[in-house]
mmCIF file of C-alpha atoms in Angstrom:
data_model
loop_
_atom_site.group_PDB
_atom_site.id
_atom_site.type_symbol
_atom_site.label_atom_id
_atom_site.label_comp_id
_atom_site.label_asym_id
_atom_site.label_seq_id
_atom_site.Cartn_x
_atom_site.Cartn_y
_atom_site.Cartn_z
ATOM 1 C CA UNK A 9 59.598 -10.178 -25.143
ATOM 2 C CA UNK A 10 59.239 -9.254 -28.797
ATOM 3 C CA UNK A 11 56.877 -6.376 -29.374
ATOM 4 C CA UNK A 12 55.934 -4.912 -32.677
ATOM 5 C CA UNK A 13 58.299 -2.140 -33.757
ATOM 6 C CA UNK A 14 57.448 0.844 -31.643
ATOM 7 C CA UNK A 15 60.019 3.219 -32.491
ATOM 8 C CA UNK A 16 58.466 6.187 -33.574
ATOM 9 C CA UNK A 17 56.646 3.426 -32.550
ATOM 10 C CA UNK A 18 53.195 2.058 -33.077
ATOM 11 C CA UNK A 19 50.490 3.077 -35.550
ATOM 12 C CA UNK A 20 51.331 5.145 -38.596
ATOM 13 C CA UNK A 21 49.027 7.925 -37.385
ATOM 14 C CA UNK A 22 50.464 7.989 -33.857
ATOM 15 C CA UNK A 23 53.962 8.781 -32.632
ATOM 16 C CA UNK A 24 54.632 6.590 -29.603
ATOM 17 C CA UNK A 25 57.679 6.994 -27.361
ATOM 18 C CA UNK A 26 58.862 5.227 -24.224
ATOM 19 C CA UNK A 27 61.544 6.433 -21.824
ATOM 20 C CA UNK A 28 62.426 7.794 -18.455
ATOM 21 C CA UNK A 29 61.725 11.556 -18.014
ATOM 22 C CA UNK A 30 60.378 11.655 -21.633
ATOM 23 C CA UNK A 31 57.664 14.003 -20.390
ATOM 24 C CA UNK A 32 60.272 16.716 -20.455
ATOM 25 C CA UNK A 33 60.269 16.517 -24.233
ATOM 26 C CA UNK A 34 56.812 18.080 -24.379
ATOM 27 C CA UNK A 35 58.116 21.338 -25.950
ATOM 28 C CA UNK A 36 59.854 19.612 -28.813
ATOM 29 C CA UNK A 37 56.836 17.384 -29.491
ATOM 30 C CA UNK A 38 54.648 20.453 -29.559
ATOM 31 C CA UNK A 39 56.912 22.214 -32.005
ATOM 32 C CA UNK A 40 57.166 19.072 -34.095
ATOM 33 C CA UNK A 41 53.363 19.240 -34.502
ATOM 34 C CA UNK A 42 53.657 22.886 -35.594
ATOM 35 C CA UNK A 43 51.654 24.015 -32.566
ATOM 36 C CA UNK A 44 52.357 27.196 -30.590
ATOM 37 C CA UNK A 45 50.088 27.004 -27.523
ATOM 38 C CA UNK A 46 48.937 23.964 -25.528
ATOM 39 C CA UNK A 47 46.052 23.648 -23.094
ATOM 40 C CA UNK A 48 47.103 21.168 -20.375
ATOM 41 C CA UNK A 49 44.389 18.873 -18.995
ATOM 42 C CA UNK A 50 44.318 16.938 -15.694
ATOM 43 C CA UNK A 51 42.089 15.835 -12.895
ATOM 44 C CA UNK A 52 41.989 17.968 -9.669
ATOM 45 C CA UNK A 53 44.123 15.275 -7.991
ATOM 46 C CA UNK A 54 46.875 15.639 -10.631
ATOM 47 C CA UNK A 55 46.844 19.380 -11.028
ATOM 48 C CA UNK A 56 50.411 19.655 -9.549
ATOM 49 C CA UNK A 57 51.632 17.447 -12.373
ATOM 50 C CA UNK A 58 49.765 19.617 -14.902
ATOM 51 C CA UNK A 59 51.350 22.815 -13.515
ATOM 52 C CA UNK A 60 54.770 21.119 -13.677
ATOM 53 C CA UNK A 61 54.144 20.416 -17.333
ATOM 54 C CA UNK A 62 53.096 24.061 -17.777
ATOM 55 C CA UNK A 63 56.506 25.119 -16.403
ATOM 56 C CA UNK A 64 58.256 22.716 -18.735
ATOM 57 C CA UNK A 65 56.450 24.232 -21.690
ATOM 58 C CA UNK A 66 56.940 27.784 -20.532
ATOM 59 C CA UNK A 67 55.569 30.240 -23.124
ATOM 60 C CA UNK A 68 54.109 27.303 -25.081
ATOM 61 C CA UNK A 69 51.563 26.681 -22.310
ATOM 62 C CA UNK A 70 48.195 28.351 -22.813
ATOM 63 C CA UNK A 71 46.828 27.299 -19.476
ATOM 64 C CA UNK A 72 45.699 24.382 -17.269
ATOM 65 C CA UNK A 73 42.185 22.875 -17.012
ATOM 66 C CA UNK A 74 42.144 20.515 -14.042
ATOM 67 C CA UNK A 75 38.548 19.366 -13.802
ATOM 68 C CA UNK A 76 38.643 16.104 -15.777
ATOM 69 C CA UNK A 77 36.207 13.624 -14.267
ATOM 70 C CA UNK A 78 35.424 9.917 -14.534
ATOM 71 C CA UNK A 79 33.314 8.784 -17.500
ATOM 72 C CA UNK A 80 33.793 12.085 -19.319
ATOM 73 C CA UNK A 81 30.550 13.920 -18.435
ATOM 74 C CA UNK A 82 29.280 16.148 -21.227
ATOM 75 C CA UNK A 83 28.927 19.133 -18.884
ATOM 76 C CA UNK A 84 32.610 18.997 -17.926
ATOM 77 C CA UNK A 85 33.600 18.823 -21.556
ATOM 78 C CA UNK A 86 31.480 21.917 -22.362
ATOM 79 C CA UNK A 87 33.133 23.766 -19.451
ATOM 80 C CA UNK A 88 36.598 22.790 -20.761
ATOM 81 C CA UNK A 89 35.583 23.860 -24.273
ATOM 82 C CA UNK A 90 34.844 27.390 -23.028
ATOM 83 C CA UNK A 91 38.297 27.561 -21.429
ATOM 84 C CA UNK A 92 39.927 26.196 -24.519
ATOM 85 C CA UNK A 93 38.336 28.740 -26.813
ATOM 86 C CA UNK A 94 39.277 31.608 -24.437
ATOM 87 C CA UNK A 95 42.863 30.369 -24.297
ATOM 88 C CA UNK A 96 43.200 30.197 -28.092
ATOM 89 C CA UNK A 97 45.297 27.034 -27.655
ATOM 90 C CA UNK A 98 46.032 25.095 -30.813
ATOM 91 C CA UNK A 99 46.985 21.828 -29.115
ATOM 92 C CA UNK A 100 45.870 19.657 -26.186
ATOM 93 C CA UNK A 101 48.177 17.992 -23.638
ATOM 94 C CA UNK A 102 46.317 15.335 -21.620
ATOM 95 C CA UNK A 103 48.325 14.328 -18.613
ATOM 96 C CA UNK A 104 46.796 11.598 -16.502
ATOM 97 C CA UNK A 105 44.654 8.469 -16.650
ATOM 98 C CA UNK A 106 41.438 7.591 -18.400
ATOM 99 C CA UNK A 107 39.458 10.557 -17.022
ATOM 100 C CA UNK A 108 41.908 13.114 -18.415
ATOM 101 C CA UNK A 109 42.565 11.254 -21.642
ATOM 102 C CA UNK A 110 38.810 10.984 -22.169
ATOM 103 C CA UNK A 111 38.427 14.744 -21.770
ATOM 104 C CA UNK A 112 41.211 15.326 -24.279
ATOM 105 C CA UNK A 113 39.505 13.076 -26.767
ATOM 106 C CA UNK A 114 36.148 14.773 -26.240
ATOM 107 C CA UNK A 115 37.703 18.170 -26.957
ATOM 108 C CA UNK A 116 39.599 16.846 -29.992
ATOM 109 C CA UNK A 117 36.352 15.358 -31.304
ATOM 110 C CA UNK A 118 34.693 18.783 -31.189
ATOM 111 C CA UNK A 119 37.634 20.884 -32.340
ATOM 112 C CA UNK A 120 39.908 18.521 -34.326
ATOM 113 C CA UNK A 121 42.927 19.904 -32.395
ATOM 114 C CA UNK A 122 46.041 17.737 -32.161
ATOM 115 C CA UNK A 123 46.652 15.872 -28.907
ATOM 116 C CA UNK A 124 49.742 14.830 -26.945
ATOM 117 C CA UNK A 125 48.890 12.338 -24.237
ATOM 118 C CA UNK A 126 51.134 11.509 -21.291
ATOM 119 C CA UNK A 127 49.476 8.502 -19.499
ATOM 120 C CA UNK A 128 49.900 8.001 -15.779
ATOM 121 C CA UNK A 129 47.901 4.800 -15.596
ATOM 122 C CA UNK A 130 47.630 1.556 -17.674
ATOM 123 C CA UNK A 131 44.072 1.863 -19.035
ATOM 124 C CA UNK A 132 45.305 2.146 -22.598
ATOM 125 C CA UNK A 133 42.530 4.473 -23.777
ATOM 126 C CA UNK A 134 45.184 6.792 -25.163
ATOM 127 C CA UNK A 135 45.917 4.205 -27.897
ATOM 128 C CA UNK A 136 42.329 3.995 -29.229
ATOM 129 C CA UNK A 137 40.073 6.055 -31.491
ATOM 130 C CA UNK A 138 37.256 5.362 -29.027
ATOM 131 C CA UNK A 139 35.514 7.965 -26.837
ATOM 132 C CA UNK A 140 33.077 7.160 -24.037
ATOM 133 C CA UNK A 141 30.909 9.990 -22.733
ATOM 134 C CA UNK A 142 28.217 10.219 -20.039
ATOM 135 C CA UNK A 143 25.100 12.314 -20.012
ATOM 136 C CA UNK A 144 22.126 11.969 -17.620
ATOM 137 C CA UNK A 145 23.633 8.771 -16.168
ATOM 138 C CA UNK A 146 23.960 7.030 -19.539
ATOM 139 C CA UNK A 147 27.330 6.225 -21.036
ATOM 140 C CA UNK A 148 27.638 6.021 -24.829
ATOM 141 C CA UNK A 149 30.670 5.379 -27.027
ATOM 142 C CA UNK A 150 31.804 6.434 -30.448
ATOM 143 C CA UNK A 151 34.790 5.743 -32.681
ATOM 144 C CA UNK A 152 36.327 8.472 -34.768
ATOM 145 C CA UNK A 153 39.872 9.022 -36.037
ATOM 146 C CA UNK A 154 39.709 12.592 -34.667
ATOM 147 C CA UNK A 155 39.957 11.359 -31.124
ATOM 148 C CA UNK A 156 43.142 9.340 -31.628
ATOM 149 C CA UNK A 157 46.131 11.260 -30.205
ATOM 150 C CA UNK A 158 48.917 12.378 -32.519
ATOM 151 C CA UNK A 159 51.587 11.688 -29.869
ATOM 152 C CA UNK A 160 51.808 9.358 -26.808
ATOM 153 C CA UNK A 161 54.636 9.705 -24.319
ATOM 154 C CA UNK A 162 55.069 6.797 -21.888
ATOM 155 C CA UNK A 163 57.236 7.886 -18.969
ATOM 156 C CA UNK A 164 57.801 5.107 -16.393
ATOM 157 C CA UNK A 165 58.700 7.736 -13.808
ATOM 158 C CA UNK A 166 55.113 8.935 -13.893
ATOM 159 C CA UNK A 167 53.705 5.569 -12.952
ATOM 160 C CA UNK A 168 56.462 4.700 -10.431
ATOM 161 C CA UNK A 169 54.529 6.418 -7.649
ATOM 162 C CA UNK A 170 51.124 5.133 -8.743
ATOM 163 C CA UNK A 171 49.719 3.361 -5.703
ATOM 164 C CA UNK A 172 49.897 -0.433 -5.988
ATOM 165 C CA UNK A 173 46.154 -0.786 -5.774
ATOM 166 C CA UNK A 174 45.572 1.620 -8.681
ATOM 167 C CA UNK A 175 48.372 -0.098 -10.587
ATOM 168 C CA UNK A 176 46.669 -3.447 -10.264
ATOM 169 C CA UNK A 177 43.187 -2.304 -11.219
ATOM 170 C CA UNK A 178 44.467 -0.226 -14.134
ATOM 171 C CA UNK A 179 46.577 -3.117 -15.363
ATOM 172 C CA UNK A 180 43.636 -5.481 -15.212
ATOM 173 C CA UNK A 181 41.554 -2.931 -17.103
ATOM 174 C CA UNK A 182 44.156 -3.049 -19.841
ATOM 175 C CA UNK A 183 44.175 -6.860 -19.844
ATOM 176 C CA UNK A 184 40.425 -6.781 -20.370
ATOM 177 C CA UNK A 185 40.927 -5.141 -23.772
ATOM 178 C CA UNK A 186 43.269 -7.916 -24.898
ATOM 179 C CA UNK A 187 41.100 -10.731 -23.441
ATOM 180 C CA UNK A 188 38.064 -9.663 -25.382
ATOM 181 C CA UNK A 189 40.126 -9.103 -28.511
ATOM 182 C CA UNK A 190 40.972 -12.823 -28.519
ATOM 183 C CA UNK A 191 37.405 -13.693 -29.514
ATOM 184 C CA UNK A 192 36.372 -10.518 -31.390
ATOM 185 C CA UNK A 193 34.361 -11.148 -34.515
ATOM 186 C CA UNK A 194 36.732 -9.028 -36.575
ATOM 187 C CA UNK A 195 39.961 -10.290 -35.032
ATOM 188 C CA UNK A 196 43.001 -10.952 -37.230
ATOM 189 C CA UNK A 197 46.237 -12.794 -36.728
ATOM 190 C CA UNK A 198 47.893 -9.447 -36.086
ATOM 191 C CA UNK A 199 45.374 -8.298 -33.414
ATOM 192 C CA UNK A 200 45.545 -11.725 -31.730
ATOM 193 C CA UNK A 201 49.320 -11.596 -31.558
ATOM 194 C CA UNK A 202 49.209 -8.043 -30.195
ATOM 195 C CA UNK A 203 46.652 -9.081 -27.589
ATOM 196 C CA UNK A 204 48.765 -12.020 -26.440
ATOM 197 C CA UNK A 205 51.895 -9.834 -26.185
ATOM 198 C CA UNK A 206 50.020 -7.308 -24.143
ATOM 199 C CA UNK A 207 48.675 -9.962 -21.820
ATOM 200 C CA UNK A 208 52.134 -11.493 -21.401
ATOM 201 C CA UNK A 209 53.742 -8.169 -20.588
ATOM 202 C CA UNK A 210 51.138 -7.340 -17.911
ATOM 203 C CA UNK A 211 51.122 -10.871 -16.488
ATOM 204 C CA UNK A 212 54.873 -10.656 -16.072
ATOM 205 C CA UNK A 213 55.165 -7.033 -15.139
ATOM 206 C CA UNK A 214 52.304 -6.469 -12.646
ATOM 207 C CA UNK A 215 53.585 -8.959 -9.980
ATOM 208 C CA UNK A 216 57.016 -7.332 -10.227
ATOM 209 C CA UNK A 217 55.522 -3.894 -9.738
ATOM 210 C CA UNK A 218 53.545 -5.113 -6.755
ATOM 211 C CA UNK A 219 56.743 -6.497 -5.211
ATOM 212 C CA UNK A 220 58.843 -3.397 -6.064
ATOM 213 C CA UNK A 221 56.656 -0.389 -7.053
ATOM 214 C CA UNK A 222 59.723 1.731 -7.920
ATOM 215 C CA UNK A 223 61.196 -0.731 -10.398
ATOM 216 C CA UNK A 224 61.240 1.393 -13.546
ATOM 217 C CA UNK A 225 62.050 -1.527 -15.821
ATOM 218 C CA UNK A 226 58.954 -3.378 -14.570
ATOM 219 C CA UNK A 227 56.910 -0.174 -14.892
ATOM 220 C CA UNK A 228 57.984 0.282 -18.518
ATOM 221 C CA UNK A 229 57.117 -3.417 -19.203
ATOM 222 C CA UNK A 230 53.606 -2.748 -17.917
ATOM 223 C CA UNK A 231 53.383 0.429 -19.962
ATOM 224 C CA UNK A 232 54.320 -1.468 -23.146
ATOM 225 C CA UNK A 233 51.642 -4.040 -22.230
ATOM 226 C CA UNK A 234 49.091 -1.293 -21.783
ATOM 227 C CA UNK A 235 50.017 0.182 -25.152
ATOM 228 C CA UNK A 236 49.557 -3.205 -26.835
ATOM 229 C CA UNK A 237 46.244 -3.802 -25.114
ATOM 230 C CA UNK A 238 44.945 -0.301 -25.860
ATOM 231 C CA UNK A 239 46.031 -0.501 -29.495
ATOM 232 C CA UNK A 240 44.195 -3.786 -30.027
ATOM 233 C CA UNK A 241 41.096 -2.303 -28.386
ATOM 234 C CA UNK A 242 41.004 0.334 -31.139
ATOM 235 C CA UNK A 243 41.254 -2.311 -33.917
ATOM 236 C CA UNK A 244 38.575 -4.865 -32.994
ATOM 237 C CA UNK A 245 35.105 -4.907 -31.466
ATOM 238 C CA UNK A 246 34.512 -5.518 -27.766
ATOM 239 C CA UNK A 247 31.737 -7.632 -26.325
ATOM 240 C CA UNK A 248 30.094 -8.585 -22.990
ATOM 241 C CA UNK A 249 32.820 -7.466 -20.615
ATOM 242 C CA UNK A 250 32.971 -3.914 -21.911
ATOM 243 C CA UNK A 251 29.231 -3.686 -22.248
ATOM 244 C CA UNK A 252 28.752 -4.571 -18.615
ATOM 245 C CA UNK A 253 31.498 -2.214 -17.393
ATOM 246 C CA UNK A 254 30.038 0.676 -19.361
ATOM 247 C CA UNK A 255 26.551 -0.073 -17.985
ATOM 248 C CA UNK A 256 27.772 -0.257 -14.415
ATOM 249 C CA UNK A 257 30.114 2.686 -14.635
ATOM 250 C CA UNK A 258 27.741 5.101 -16.413
ATOM 251 C CA UNK A 259 24.564 4.119 -14.548
ATOM 252 C CA UNK A 260 25.920 3.668 -11.034
ATOM 253 C CA UNK A 261 28.910 6.068 -11.153
ATOM 254 C CA UNK A 262 31.451 3.343 -10.336
ATOM 255 C CA UNK A 263 35.192 3.778 -10.631
ATOM 256 C CA UNK A 264 36.274 2.634 -14.077
ATOM 257 C CA UNK A 265 39.343 0.464 -13.436
ATOM 258 C CA UNK A 266 38.004 -1.215 -10.376
ATOM 259 C CA UNK A 267 34.855 -2.162 -12.205
ATOM 260 C CA UNK A 268 36.785 -3.685 -15.012
ATOM 261 C CA UNK A 269 39.027 -5.613 -12.606
ATOM 262 C CA UNK A 270 35.960 -7.145 -10.854
ATOM 263 C CA UNK A 271 33.909 -7.990 -13.958
ATOM 264 C CA UNK A 272 36.766 -9.401 -16.094
ATOM 265 C CA UNK A 273 36.994 -12.939 -14.715
ATOM 266 C CA UNK A 274 33.219 -13.365 -14.747
ATOM 267 C CA UNK A 275 32.692 -12.078 -18.301
ATOM 268 C CA UNK A 276 35.536 -14.183 -19.614
ATOM 269 C CA UNK A 277 34.310 -17.267 -17.805
ATOM 270 C CA UNK A 278 30.875 -16.693 -19.286
ATOM 271 C CA UNK A 279 32.158 -16.500 -22.834
ATOM 272 C CA UNK A 280 34.663 -19.311 -22.385
ATOM 273 C CA UNK A 281 31.862 -21.804 -22.910
ATOM 274 C CA UNK A 282 31.608 -20.646 -26.484
ATOM 275 C CA UNK A 283 35.223 -19.512 -27.055
ATOM 276 C CA UNK A 284 37.432 -21.847 -25.098
ATOM 277 C CA UNK A 285 39.901 -22.274 -27.944
ATOM 278 C CA UNK A 286 40.274 -18.573 -28.500
ATOM 279 C CA UNK A 287 40.788 -17.905 -24.776
ATOM 280 C CA UNK A 288 43.309 -20.701 -24.339
ATOM 281 C CA UNK A 289 46.088 -18.037 -24.568
ATOM 282 C CA UNK A 290 45.033 -16.820 -21.132
ATOM 283 C CA UNK A 291 45.585 -20.153 -19.462
ATOM 284 C CA UNK A 292 48.825 -20.577 -21.421
ATOM 285 C CA UNK A 293 50.052 -17.348 -19.847
ATOM 286 C CA UNK A 294 48.520 -17.526 -16.366
ATOM 287 C CA UNK A 295 48.242 -21.264 -15.860
ATOM 288 C CA UNK A 296 45.141 -23.147 -14.837
ATOM 289 C CA UNK A 297 42.461 -24.869 -16.848
ATOM 290 C CA UNK A 298 39.827 -22.091 -17.247
ATOM 291 C CA UNK A 299 40.433 -18.597 -18.510
ATOM 292 C CA UNK A 300 37.931 -17.038 -16.102
ATOM 293 C CA UNK A 301 39.232 -18.901 -13.064
ATOM 294 C CA UNK A 302 42.838 -18.106 -14.098
ATOM 295 C CA UNK A 303 42.068 -14.391 -14.229
ATOM 296 C CA UNK A 304 40.184 -14.543 -10.956
ATOM 297 C CA UNK A 305 43.184 -16.238 -9.258
ATOM 298 C CA UNK A 306 45.622 -13.750 -10.814
ATOM 299 C CA UNK A 307 43.554 -10.782 -9.626
ATOM 300 C CA UNK A 308 43.342 -12.303 -6.149
ATOM 301 C CA UNK A 309 47.042 -12.792 -5.818
ATOM 302 C CA UNK A 310 47.584 -9.114 -6.785
ATOM 303 C CA UNK A 311 45.182 -7.946 -4.154
ATOM 304 C CA UNK A 312 42.656 -6.606 -6.621
ATOM 305 C CA UNK A 313 39.059 -5.763 -5.616
ATOM 306 C CA UNK A 314 36.831 -8.763 -6.175
ATOM 307 C CA UNK A 315 33.329 -7.617 -5.200
ATOM 308 C CA UNK A 316 30.952 -4.984 -6.666
ATOM 309 C CA UNK A 317 29.401 -4.590 -3.246
ATOM 310 C CA UNK A 318 32.698 -3.109 -2.051
ATOM 311 C CA UNK A 319 32.279 -0.352 -4.654
ATOM 312 C CA UNK A 320 28.900 0.591 -3.146
ATOM 313 C CA UNK A 321 26.658 -1.385 -5.476
ATOM 314 C CA UNK A 322 23.487 -2.587 -3.722
ATOM 315 C CA UNK A 323 22.232 -6.110 -4.391
ATOM 316 C CA UNK A 324 18.932 -4.429 -5.330
ATOM 317 C CA UNK A 325 20.765 -2.652 -8.212
ATOM 318 C CA UNK A 326 21.570 -5.911 -9.953
ATOM 319 C CA UNK A 327 18.192 -6.423 -11.578
ATOM 320 C CA UNK A 328 18.378 -2.991 -13.152
ATOM 321 C CA UNK A 329 21.997 -3.517 -14.237
ATOM 322 C CA UNK A 330 21.108 -6.785 -15.926
ATOM 323 C CA UNK A 331 18.154 -5.167 -17.690
ATOM 324 C CA UNK A 332 20.254 -2.289 -18.934
ATOM 325 C CA UNK A 333 23.057 -4.567 -20.164
ATOM 326 C CA UNK A 334 20.685 -6.694 -22.225
ATOM 327 C CA UNK A 335 18.359 -4.168 -23.782
ATOM 328 C CA UNK A 336 20.291 -3.805 -27.017
ATOM 329 C CA UNK A 337 21.830 -6.767 -28.858
ATOM 330 C CA UNK A 338 25.575 -6.704 -29.564
ATOM 331 C CA UNK A 339 28.056 -9.278 -30.887
ATOM 332 C CA UNK A 340 29.208 -11.774 -28.277
ATOM 333 C CA UNK A 341 30.513 -15.348 -28.605
ATOM 334 C CA UNK A 342 27.735 -16.677 -26.319
ATOM 335 C CA UNK A 343 24.052 -15.527 -26.359
ATOM 336 C CA UNK A 344 23.355 -12.950 -23.723
ATOM 337 C CA UNK A 345 20.151 -13.396 -21.634
ATOM 338 C CA UNK A 346 18.956 -11.281 -18.780
ATOM 339 C CA UNK A 347 18.822 -14.264 -16.365
ATOM 340 C CA UNK A 348 22.345 -15.373 -17.139
ATOM 341 C CA UNK A 349 23.719 -11.852 -16.771
ATOM 342 C CA UNK A 350 21.868 -11.472 -13.457
ATOM 343 C CA UNK A 351 23.596 -14.589 -12.228
ATOM 344 C CA UNK A 352 26.986 -13.336 -13.462
ATOM 345 C CA UNK A 353 26.428 -10.045 -11.648
ATOM 346 C CA UNK A 354 25.425 -11.812 -8.462
ATOM 347 C CA UNK A 355 28.745 -13.630 -8.317
ATOM 348 C CA UNK A 356 30.644 -10.429 -9.120
ATOM 349 C CA UNK A 357 28.679 -8.544 -6.499
ATOM 350 C CA UNK A 358 29.479 -11.106 -3.777
ATOM 351 C CA UNK A 359 33.170 -11.473 -4.782
ATOM 352 C CA UNK A 360 32.715 -15.173 -5.503
ATOM 353 C CA UNK A 361 34.642 -17.117 -8.125
ATOM 354 C CA UNK A 362 33.078 -17.005 -11.580
ATOM 355 C CA UNK A 363 29.854 -19.040 -11.639
ATOM 356 C CA UNK A 364 30.084 -20.082 -15.322
#
């Protein structure tokens, strides 16, 4: 599979590297940035990995903050900021998935410190200048060059033990970025090609990882797909799918990747009525006649979650979700109405095939 040149790979502003055990190069990457002390970030669940990184860095480690949380709550960022200032660190190392990477971005946005990210999932947020934050149950997003990491290290060993269920939902989350990029208003030939290559890598790699979770070649393939999908997310605008997921995640405190996995087929099916030609790449890759149905079938074969109700969403929440998701207009291939979105959410809540 031909990817864009990724050798000190990727965007001009970002140094991107792939390789087994590459996480052990943290010290040299820190020195390359001219930094002397790094604050290492993680979730509580991945604190052991953060302390391992601290040992690798030795005297270059300024400490560990292991309280990263889903949806990047403002109060957690403020707590981390206090620790960061006390440590006098001049660099951030975010080691983990979207929660940790989000915290690193939030701190970089406030301090303009350089970041090294070491992803342990496939969400792809490390490759974007986009930051989503939550305050008082409302999630908002911003785009700023300051939140784009300076260095990304993709180590397939770090995702080799990622549970299959998390691998699947995280991979589908990445595919969502590429799927919406196909019909983005500001898409270009380059972004479309990058989106297709990301979709192809994940469509090929995810089933292999499900069959053999320790297959490092397959894991690296999915990481390259995640990089492509995340990079394209940072270059074009997103639409209905991401709006719905941000609404559901921020307002009902739902897990990020699982929400994306469930909503993706329904949002794509909804927009396929107005963007069938643009979305044809999905059926070319996955088979089938409808992009939404193809994604639903792919998710089902991978054992992905299919129903919002399984995440704890009540059917009585759907009216409010539809209202929140349609309050402010945003670009989308097909007009968005509250009644239509309510019907979309009903199918997603029940775990039914896409209704549109």
